[in-house]
Structures are given as structure tokens and as C-alpha cells.
Tab-separated table of C-alpha atoms in Angstrom:
chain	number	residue	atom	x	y	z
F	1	UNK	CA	-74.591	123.659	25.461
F	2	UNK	CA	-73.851	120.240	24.936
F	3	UNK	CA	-70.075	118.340	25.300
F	4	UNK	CA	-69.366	118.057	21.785
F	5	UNK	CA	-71.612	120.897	20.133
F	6	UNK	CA	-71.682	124.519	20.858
F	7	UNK	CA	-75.004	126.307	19.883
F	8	UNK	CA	-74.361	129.889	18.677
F	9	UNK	CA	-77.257	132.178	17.721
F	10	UNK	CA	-79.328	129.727	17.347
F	11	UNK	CA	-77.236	127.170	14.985
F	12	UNK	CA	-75.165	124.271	16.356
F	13	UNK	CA	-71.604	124.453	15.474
F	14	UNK	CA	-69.911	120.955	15.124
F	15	UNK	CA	-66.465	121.084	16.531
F	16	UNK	CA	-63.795	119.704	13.405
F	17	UNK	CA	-63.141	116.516	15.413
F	18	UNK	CA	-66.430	115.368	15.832
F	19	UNK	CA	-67.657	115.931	12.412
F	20	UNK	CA	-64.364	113.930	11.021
F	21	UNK	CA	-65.832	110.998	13.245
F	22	UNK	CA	-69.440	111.759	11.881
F	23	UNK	CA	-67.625	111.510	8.301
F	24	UNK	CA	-66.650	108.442	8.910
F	25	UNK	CA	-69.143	106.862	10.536
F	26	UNK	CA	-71.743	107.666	7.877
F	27	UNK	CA	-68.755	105.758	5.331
F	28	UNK	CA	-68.871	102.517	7.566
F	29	UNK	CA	-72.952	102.788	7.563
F	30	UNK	CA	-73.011	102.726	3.951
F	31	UNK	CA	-69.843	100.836	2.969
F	32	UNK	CA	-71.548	98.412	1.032
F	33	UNK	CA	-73.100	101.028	-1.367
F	34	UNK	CA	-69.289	103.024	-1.604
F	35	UNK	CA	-67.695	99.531	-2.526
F	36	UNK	CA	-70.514	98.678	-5.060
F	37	UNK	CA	-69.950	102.165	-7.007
F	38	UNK	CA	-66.270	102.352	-6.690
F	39	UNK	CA	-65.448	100.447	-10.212
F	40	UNK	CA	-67.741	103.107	-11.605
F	41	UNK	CA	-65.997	105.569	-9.928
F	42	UNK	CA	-62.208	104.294	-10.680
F	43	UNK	CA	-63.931	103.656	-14.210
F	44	UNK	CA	-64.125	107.268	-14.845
F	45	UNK	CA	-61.279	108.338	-12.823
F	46	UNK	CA	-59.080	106.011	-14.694
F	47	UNK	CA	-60.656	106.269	-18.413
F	48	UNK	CA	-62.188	110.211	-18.271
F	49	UNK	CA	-60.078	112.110	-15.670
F	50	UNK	CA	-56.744	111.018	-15.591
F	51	UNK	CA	-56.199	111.510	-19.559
F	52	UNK	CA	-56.958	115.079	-19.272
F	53	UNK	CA	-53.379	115.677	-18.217
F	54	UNK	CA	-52.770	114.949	-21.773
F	55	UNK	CA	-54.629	118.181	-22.443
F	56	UNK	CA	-51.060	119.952	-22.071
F	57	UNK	CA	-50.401	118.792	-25.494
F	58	UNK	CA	-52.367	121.489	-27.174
F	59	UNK	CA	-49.981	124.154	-25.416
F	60	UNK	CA	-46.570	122.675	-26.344
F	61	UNK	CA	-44.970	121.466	-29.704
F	62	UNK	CA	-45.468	117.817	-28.599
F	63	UNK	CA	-42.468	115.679	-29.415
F	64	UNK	CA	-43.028	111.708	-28.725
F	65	UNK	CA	-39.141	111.707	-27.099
F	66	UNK	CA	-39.574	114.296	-24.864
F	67	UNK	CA	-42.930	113.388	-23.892
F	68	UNK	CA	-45.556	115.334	-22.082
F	69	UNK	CA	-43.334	117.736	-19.673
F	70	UNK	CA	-39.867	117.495	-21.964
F	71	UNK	CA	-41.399	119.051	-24.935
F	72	UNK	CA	-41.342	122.920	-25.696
F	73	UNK	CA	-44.347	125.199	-24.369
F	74	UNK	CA	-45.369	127.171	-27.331
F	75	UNK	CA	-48.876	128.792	-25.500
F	76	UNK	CA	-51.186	129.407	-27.781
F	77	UNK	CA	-49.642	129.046	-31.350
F	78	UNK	CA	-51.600	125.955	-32.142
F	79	UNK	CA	-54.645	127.604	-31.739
F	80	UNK	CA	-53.233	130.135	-33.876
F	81	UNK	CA	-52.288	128.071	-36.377
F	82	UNK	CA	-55.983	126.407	-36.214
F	83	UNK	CA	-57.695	129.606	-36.748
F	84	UNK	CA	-55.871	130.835	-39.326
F	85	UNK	CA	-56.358	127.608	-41.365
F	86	UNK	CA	-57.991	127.870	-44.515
F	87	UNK	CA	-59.757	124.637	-44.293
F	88	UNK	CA	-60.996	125.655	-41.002
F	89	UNK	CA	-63.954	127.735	-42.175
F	90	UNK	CA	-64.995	124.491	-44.169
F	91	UNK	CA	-64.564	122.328	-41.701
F	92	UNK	CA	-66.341	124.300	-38.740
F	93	UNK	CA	-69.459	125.091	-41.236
F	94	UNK	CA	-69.480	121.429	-42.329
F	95	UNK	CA	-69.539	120.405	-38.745
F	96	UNK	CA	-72.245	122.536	-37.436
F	97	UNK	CA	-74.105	121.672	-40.496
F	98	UNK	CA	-74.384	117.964	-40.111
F	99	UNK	CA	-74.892	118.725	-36.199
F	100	UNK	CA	-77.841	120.731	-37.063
F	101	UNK	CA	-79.844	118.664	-39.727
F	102	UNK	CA	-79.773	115.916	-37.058
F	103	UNK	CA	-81.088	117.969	-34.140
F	104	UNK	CA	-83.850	119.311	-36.388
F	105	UNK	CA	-84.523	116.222	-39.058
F	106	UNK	CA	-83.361	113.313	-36.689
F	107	UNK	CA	-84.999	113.459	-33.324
F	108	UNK	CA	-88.160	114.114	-34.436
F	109	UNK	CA	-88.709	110.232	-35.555
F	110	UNK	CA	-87.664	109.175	-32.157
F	111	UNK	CA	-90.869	110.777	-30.959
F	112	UNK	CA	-92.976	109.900	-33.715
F	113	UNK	CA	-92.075	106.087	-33.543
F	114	UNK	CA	-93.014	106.459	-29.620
F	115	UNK	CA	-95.746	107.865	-30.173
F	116	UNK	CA	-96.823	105.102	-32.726
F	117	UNK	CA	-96.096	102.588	-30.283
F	118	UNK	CA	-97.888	103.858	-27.747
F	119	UNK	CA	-100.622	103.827	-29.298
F	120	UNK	CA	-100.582	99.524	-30.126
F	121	UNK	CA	-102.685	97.686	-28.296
F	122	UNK	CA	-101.827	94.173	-29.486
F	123	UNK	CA	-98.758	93.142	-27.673
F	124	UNK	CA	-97.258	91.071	-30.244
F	125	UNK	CA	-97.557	93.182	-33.228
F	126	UNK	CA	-95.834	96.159	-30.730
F	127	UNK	CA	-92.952	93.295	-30.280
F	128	UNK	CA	-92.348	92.076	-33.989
F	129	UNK	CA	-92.381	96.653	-34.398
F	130	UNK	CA	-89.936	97.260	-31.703
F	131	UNK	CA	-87.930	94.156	-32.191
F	132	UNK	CA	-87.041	95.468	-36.158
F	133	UNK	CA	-86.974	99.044	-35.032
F	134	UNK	CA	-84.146	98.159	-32.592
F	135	UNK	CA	-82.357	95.310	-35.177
F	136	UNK	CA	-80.165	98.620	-36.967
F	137	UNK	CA	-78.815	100.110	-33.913
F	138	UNK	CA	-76.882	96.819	-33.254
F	139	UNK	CA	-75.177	97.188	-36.592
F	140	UNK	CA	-71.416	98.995	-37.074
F	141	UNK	CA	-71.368	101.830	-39.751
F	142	UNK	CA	-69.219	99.253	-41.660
F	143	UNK	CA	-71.999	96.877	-42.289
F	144	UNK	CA	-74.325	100.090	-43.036
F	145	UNK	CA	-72.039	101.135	-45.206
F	146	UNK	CA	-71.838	97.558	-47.220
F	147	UNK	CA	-75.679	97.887	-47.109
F	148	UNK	CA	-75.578	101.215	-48.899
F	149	UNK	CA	-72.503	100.355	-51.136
F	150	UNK	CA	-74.568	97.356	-52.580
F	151	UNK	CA	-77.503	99.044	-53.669
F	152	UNK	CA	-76.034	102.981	-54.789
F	153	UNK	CA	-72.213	101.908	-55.885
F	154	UNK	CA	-71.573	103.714	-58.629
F	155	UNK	CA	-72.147	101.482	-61.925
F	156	UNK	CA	-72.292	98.230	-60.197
F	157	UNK	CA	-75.109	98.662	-57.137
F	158	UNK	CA	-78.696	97.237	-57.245
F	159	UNK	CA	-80.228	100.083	-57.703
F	160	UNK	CA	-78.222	101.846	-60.019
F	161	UNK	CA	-78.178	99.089	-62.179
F	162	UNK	CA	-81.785	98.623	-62.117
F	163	UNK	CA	-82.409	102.409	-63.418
F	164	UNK	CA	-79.547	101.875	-66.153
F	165	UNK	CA	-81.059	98.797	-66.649
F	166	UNK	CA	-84.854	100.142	-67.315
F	167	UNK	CA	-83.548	103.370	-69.264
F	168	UNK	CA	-84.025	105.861	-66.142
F	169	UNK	CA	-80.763	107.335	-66.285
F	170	UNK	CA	-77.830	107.242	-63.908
F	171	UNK	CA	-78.151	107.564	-60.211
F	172	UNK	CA	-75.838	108.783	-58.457
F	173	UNK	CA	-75.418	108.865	-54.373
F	174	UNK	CA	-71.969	108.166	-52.597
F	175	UNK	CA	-69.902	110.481	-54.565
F	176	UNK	CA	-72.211	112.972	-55.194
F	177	UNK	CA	-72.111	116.464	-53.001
F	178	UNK	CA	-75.501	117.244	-52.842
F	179	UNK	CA	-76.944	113.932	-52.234
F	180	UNK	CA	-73.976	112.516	-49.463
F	181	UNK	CA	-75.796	114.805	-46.394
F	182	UNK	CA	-79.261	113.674	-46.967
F	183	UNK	CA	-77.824	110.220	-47.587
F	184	UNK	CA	-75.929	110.397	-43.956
F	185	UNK	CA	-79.240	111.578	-42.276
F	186	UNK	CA	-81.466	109.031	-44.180
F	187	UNK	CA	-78.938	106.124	-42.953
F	188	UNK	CA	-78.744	107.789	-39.658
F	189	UNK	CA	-82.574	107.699	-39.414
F	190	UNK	CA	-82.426	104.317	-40.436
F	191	UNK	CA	-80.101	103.323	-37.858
F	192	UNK	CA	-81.108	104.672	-34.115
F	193	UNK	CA	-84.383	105.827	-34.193
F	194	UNK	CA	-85.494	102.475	-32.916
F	195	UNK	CA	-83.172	102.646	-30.046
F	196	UNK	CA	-83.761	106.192	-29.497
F	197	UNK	CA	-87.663	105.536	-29.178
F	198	UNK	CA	-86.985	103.661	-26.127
F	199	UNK	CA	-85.771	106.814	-23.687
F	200	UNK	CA	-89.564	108.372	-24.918
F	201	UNK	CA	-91.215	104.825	-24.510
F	202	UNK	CA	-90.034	105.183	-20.785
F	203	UNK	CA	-91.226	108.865	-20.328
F	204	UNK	CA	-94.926	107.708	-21.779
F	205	UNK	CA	-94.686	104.557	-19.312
F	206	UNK	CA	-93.700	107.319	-16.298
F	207	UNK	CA	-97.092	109.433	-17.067
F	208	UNK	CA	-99.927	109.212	-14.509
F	209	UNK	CA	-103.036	107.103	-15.799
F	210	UNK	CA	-105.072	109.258	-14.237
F	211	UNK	CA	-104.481	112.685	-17.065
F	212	UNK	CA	-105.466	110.037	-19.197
F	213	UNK	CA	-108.767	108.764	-16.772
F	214	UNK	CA	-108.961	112.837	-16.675
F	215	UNK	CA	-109.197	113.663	-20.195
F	216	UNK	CA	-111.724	110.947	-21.304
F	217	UNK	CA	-114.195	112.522	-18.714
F	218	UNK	CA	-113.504	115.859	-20.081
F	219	UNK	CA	-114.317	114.067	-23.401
F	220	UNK	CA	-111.145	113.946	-25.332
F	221	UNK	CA	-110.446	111.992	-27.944
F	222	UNK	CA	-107.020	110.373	-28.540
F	223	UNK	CA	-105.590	113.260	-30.555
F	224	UNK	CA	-106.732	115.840	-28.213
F	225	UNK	CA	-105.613	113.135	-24.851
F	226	UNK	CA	-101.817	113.304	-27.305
F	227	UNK	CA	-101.625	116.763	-27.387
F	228	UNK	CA	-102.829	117.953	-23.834
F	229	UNK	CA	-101.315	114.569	-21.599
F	230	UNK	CA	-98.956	113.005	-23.545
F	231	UNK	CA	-96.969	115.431	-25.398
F	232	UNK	CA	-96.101	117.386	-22.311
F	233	UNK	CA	-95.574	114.596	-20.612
F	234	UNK	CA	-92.127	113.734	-22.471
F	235	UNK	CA	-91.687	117.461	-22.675
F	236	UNK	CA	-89.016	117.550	-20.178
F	237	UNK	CA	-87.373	114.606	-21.614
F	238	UNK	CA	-87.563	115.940	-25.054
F	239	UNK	CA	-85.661	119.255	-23.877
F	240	UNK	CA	-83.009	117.075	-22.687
F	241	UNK	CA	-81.879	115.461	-25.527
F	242	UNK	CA	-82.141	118.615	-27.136
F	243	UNK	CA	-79.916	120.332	-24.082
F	244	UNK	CA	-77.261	117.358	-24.640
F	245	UNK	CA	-76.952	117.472	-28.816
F	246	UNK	CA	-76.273	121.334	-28.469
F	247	UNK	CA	-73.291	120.152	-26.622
F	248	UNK	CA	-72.250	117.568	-29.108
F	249	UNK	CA	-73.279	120.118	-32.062
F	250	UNK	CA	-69.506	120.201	-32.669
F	251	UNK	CA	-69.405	116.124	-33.276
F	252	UNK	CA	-70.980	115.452	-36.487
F	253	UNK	CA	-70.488	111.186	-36.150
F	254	UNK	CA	-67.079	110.364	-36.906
F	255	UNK	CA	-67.863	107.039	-37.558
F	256	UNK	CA	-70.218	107.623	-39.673
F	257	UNK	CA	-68.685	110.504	-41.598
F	258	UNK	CA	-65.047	109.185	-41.755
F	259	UNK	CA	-66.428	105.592	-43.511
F	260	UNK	CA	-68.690	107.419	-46.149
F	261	UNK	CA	-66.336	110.137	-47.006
F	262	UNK	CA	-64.638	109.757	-50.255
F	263	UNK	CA	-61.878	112.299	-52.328
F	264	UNK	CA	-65.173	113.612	-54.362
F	265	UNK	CA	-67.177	114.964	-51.420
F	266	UNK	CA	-64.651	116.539	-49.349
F	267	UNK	CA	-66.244	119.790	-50.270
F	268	UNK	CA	-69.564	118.783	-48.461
F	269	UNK	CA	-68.403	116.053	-45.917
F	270	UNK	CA	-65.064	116.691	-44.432
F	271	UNK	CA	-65.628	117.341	-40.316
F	272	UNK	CA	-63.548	118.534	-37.537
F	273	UNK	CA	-63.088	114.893	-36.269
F	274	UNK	CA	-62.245	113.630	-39.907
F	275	UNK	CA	-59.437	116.273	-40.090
F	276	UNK	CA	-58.212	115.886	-36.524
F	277	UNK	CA	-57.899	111.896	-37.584
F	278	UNK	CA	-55.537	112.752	-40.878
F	279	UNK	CA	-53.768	115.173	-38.702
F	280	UNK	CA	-53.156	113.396	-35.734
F	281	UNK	CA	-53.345	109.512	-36.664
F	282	UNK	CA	-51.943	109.776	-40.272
F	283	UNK	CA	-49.447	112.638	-39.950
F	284	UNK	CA	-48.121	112.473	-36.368
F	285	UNK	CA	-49.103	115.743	-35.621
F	286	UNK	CA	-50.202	115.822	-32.032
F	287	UNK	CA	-50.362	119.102	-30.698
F	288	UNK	CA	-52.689	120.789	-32.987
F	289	UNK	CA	-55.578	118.237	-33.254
F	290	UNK	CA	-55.082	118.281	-29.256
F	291	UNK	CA	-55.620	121.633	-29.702
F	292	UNK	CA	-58.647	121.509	-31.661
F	293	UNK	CA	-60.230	118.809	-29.397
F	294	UNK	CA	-59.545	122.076	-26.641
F	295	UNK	CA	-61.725	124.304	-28.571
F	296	UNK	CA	-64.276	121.583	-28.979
F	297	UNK	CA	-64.811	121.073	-25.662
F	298	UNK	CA	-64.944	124.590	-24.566
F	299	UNK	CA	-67.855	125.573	-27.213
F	300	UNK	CA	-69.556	122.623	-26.337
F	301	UNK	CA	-69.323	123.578	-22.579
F	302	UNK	CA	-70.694	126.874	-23.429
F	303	UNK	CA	-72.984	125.475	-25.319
F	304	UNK	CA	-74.430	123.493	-22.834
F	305	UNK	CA	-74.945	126.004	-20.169
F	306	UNK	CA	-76.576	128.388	-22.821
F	307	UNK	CA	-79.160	125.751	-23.948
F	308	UNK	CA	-79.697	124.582	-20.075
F	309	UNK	CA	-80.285	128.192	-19.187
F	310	UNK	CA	-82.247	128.606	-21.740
F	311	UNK	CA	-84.733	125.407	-21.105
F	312	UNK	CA	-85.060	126.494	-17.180
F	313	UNK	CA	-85.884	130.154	-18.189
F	314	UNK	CA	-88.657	129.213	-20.787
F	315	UNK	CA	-90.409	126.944	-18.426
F	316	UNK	CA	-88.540	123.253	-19.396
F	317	UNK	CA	-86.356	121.188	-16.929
F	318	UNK	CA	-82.485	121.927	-17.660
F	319	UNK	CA	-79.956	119.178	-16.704
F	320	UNK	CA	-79.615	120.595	-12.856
């Protein structure tokens, strides 16, 4: 037995005081590291954390005198009132809807672009490629949207007028239902697949030469050297963003959404997030889209662990 540790059973115990000292000692060794991610920290303390006492909003009839802790505690009547809405149905299948077209229709060109690249071998052409790939990503939905206004506006837009023009008929995109979801997805596409190439371009960078060295000896060619090295090589990473747009599956792109949607496509269009900006922003009404951000959160939660669980039990990486 030592002066300052006590061995029992074969494990040393660390009396309280000494450990407080070890505590601190190991903060003084590596004080440089704590100061250089403490704005991080405070960031998200500050920005992510300390709103969440807002949350309280969704369980009281919020009145902007009274404030947080003056106002009446009504439990769970705005969740009531939520679920027994009858544009809630709408809204939640419109939601999940969008969500779901771009899991299935809008991470697949991420890869595929990748892939492409990957494949270049003149360094210049992959550039000129990438550079234009990445150009959309750095534009708001409100110059997207002036893109797409000028060539579909109805009556007046380039291409409209060019099929009126040449006898093809009338074309019809922005304010028609069941051509406004592809059109979102298309512009979507459009958009960030560039920029969402570049998390796979780092997982094909992070893959050992030597599968490669491996497969050539075995004598595969480059679609067989794809589908045995490279493929399974951004497997992981591909389960990831999959893991992470399940939890999101409940935010369809606001921004996106809310600039596009017009009176005539409500039916098809009309999110969650819209609704919980008319309700909140336009009407004043802040305890029931708090209440609704609640809900979000929670089935997005749940959602997360499901998919995670699910990844780690069918032989993929989860988050943790």
C-alpha cells in the first residue's frame, strides 16, 4: 500500500483528494488544447443548449407579457390541438414524402458523381468537373428560384414560351401539383450533389492502394476493382448519411419548400416547417409550433437510434 492509493482486491482505489489534484493537473497539461476548443464549446452552449429552455413554450399558452415562467401551464393541450388538426395528416404525409424521395432519388448522384471522378485521370479536366459541380451549392434558393422562374413562369418563361411559340402546347411547372415534387428534387439535384460528392471523394482518397494493387493481380478489371474495393470502401460512409437523413426525415428543406410554394400547390407542397412559419411568424402563435418542433425532435431522435441500430446489427458502422 502506497501513501496516497490503497490497493483492494487487486484494483487501486484513488482516494477523492488525490484524483481532484489528478483532475486538475491533466487541465493545466493540456490547457492550450481546452482554451483552443472553448469558443466551440461556448458556441454551442450559447447558440444550441441554452435556447432549449425555450422548449417550455410548447407546455404553456405562451403570452409575450408574461414571458416564459408568467404564462399559464396548459400540459399537453397543444399537442392535442396538433393532433387533432385536420391539416396535420397533410402536412405529416407531405413531409415524409419529400424526406423520402430525397433519401432514395437524391443521394444516389452524390455517389455516382464520385465515382465518376474517381475515375479521371487528367487533373485539369477533374478541376474544370468539380469546380462547376460545386458552383450551385454556393447559390441561395432565391437565385435558384429566379433561375427556374425565368425559364418555366407561367406564360412569360423561356421555355414556355418557346413551346407556345413552336405549337407544342403549354407547359406547365411551378403551379402545377404533380410536376412541383419532381421539380424540387430535380433543382435539389441540381444544387448539392457537387458539394455532396466531396464527403465520398474523401472516403475513396482514405482507401488503401494496396485492394487496388490486390485486385489487378487477381485480374480485375475496373468494374469488378468498383464493385469489390471501392464500393465497400465508402460503405460505411454511405450508411451514415443515410443514418443522419432518417433523422432529418421530418425536415423536408424549408428553404427550399417555403420559396417555391405557391396558393395552387398547397395540396402537394405544404410541410411541417412551412406551417409552423404561418403559425408562429405570421400569426403570433407560439406555443403550438413550439410544440410541433417537440414532436419533431422526438421522432427524429427515435429515428436515429432505430436506423443506427439497425446499420450496427446488419454489419455497417452506426454513428457510435
Amino acid at each position: 500500500m502506497q501513501a496516497s492509493k490503497l490497493t483492494i482486491t487487486g484494483q487501486t482505489v484513488v482516494p477523492p483528494k488525490d484524483a481532484r489534484r489528478g483532475f486538475w493537473r491533466t487541465i493545466a497539461k493540456y490547457r492550450w488544447l481546452y482554451i483552443l476548443a472553448a469558443p466551440g464549446l461556448l458556441y454551442y452552449l450559447v447558440f444550441h443548449y441554452a435556447p432549449m429552455v425555450g422548449l417550455v413554450i410548447a407546455f404553456k399558452d405562451y403570452n409575450l407579457i408574461k414571458g416564459f415562467w408568467g404564462s399559464d401551464w396548459i400540459g399537453l393541450d397543444n399537442f392535442r390541438e396538433i393532433f387533432k388538426s385536420p391539416e396535420f395528416p397533410l402536412l405529416l404525409k407531405n413531409t415524409v414524402l419529400l424526406s423520402t424521395y430525397r433519401i432514395l432519388f437524391n443521394m444516389f448522384p452524390d455517389v455516382i458523381l464520385a465515382l465518376l471522378l474517381n475515375e479521371v485521370r487528367v487533373n485539369w479536366f477533374k478541376r474544370i468537373v468539380q469546380t462547376i459541380t460545386y458552383g450551385p451549392h454556393f447559390l441561395s434558393w432565391i437565385i435558384v428560384y429566379g433561375l427556374v422562374f425565368s425559364f418555366f413562369a407561367p406564360g412569360s418563361g423561356l421555355v414556355t414560351t418557346l413551346f407556345r411559340d413552336m405549337g407544342w402546347g403549354s407547359i406547365d411547372v411551378m403551379t402545377n401539383s404533380n410536376a412541383f415534387r419532381p421539380m424540387l428534387l430535380i433543382t435539389d439535384i441540381w444544387k448539392n450533389t457537387g458539394f455532396g460528392a466531396i464527403i465520398y471523394l474523401a472516403a475513396l482518397s482514405s482507401i488503401n492502394p494496396e485492394l487496388y494493387e490486390a485486385a489487378v493481380m487477381d485480374g480485375a478489371g475496373r468494374g469488378r476493382q468498383m464493385w469489390h474495393v471501392t464500393l465497400p470502401g465508402i460503405r460505411d460512409v454511405f450508411m451514415l448519411m443515410i443514418i443522419l437523413r432518417i433523422g432529418h426525415i421530418l425536415d423536408a428543406g424549408f428553404d427550399q419548400v417555403y420559396i417555391f410554394l405557391n396558393a395552387r400547390v398547397y395540396d402537394v407542397g405544404d410541410i411541417l416547417d412551412t406551417w409552423i412559419f404561418r403559425r408562429g411568424i405570421e400569426q403570433l402563435d407560439f406555443s403550438v409550433p413550439t410544440a410541433m418542433g417537440v414532436f419533431k425532435s422526438v421522432i427524429g431522435l427515435i429515428l436515429v437510434l432505430g436506423a443506427n441500430k439497425l446499420s450496427k446489427r446488419f454489419g455497417g458502422s452506426g454513428i457510435w
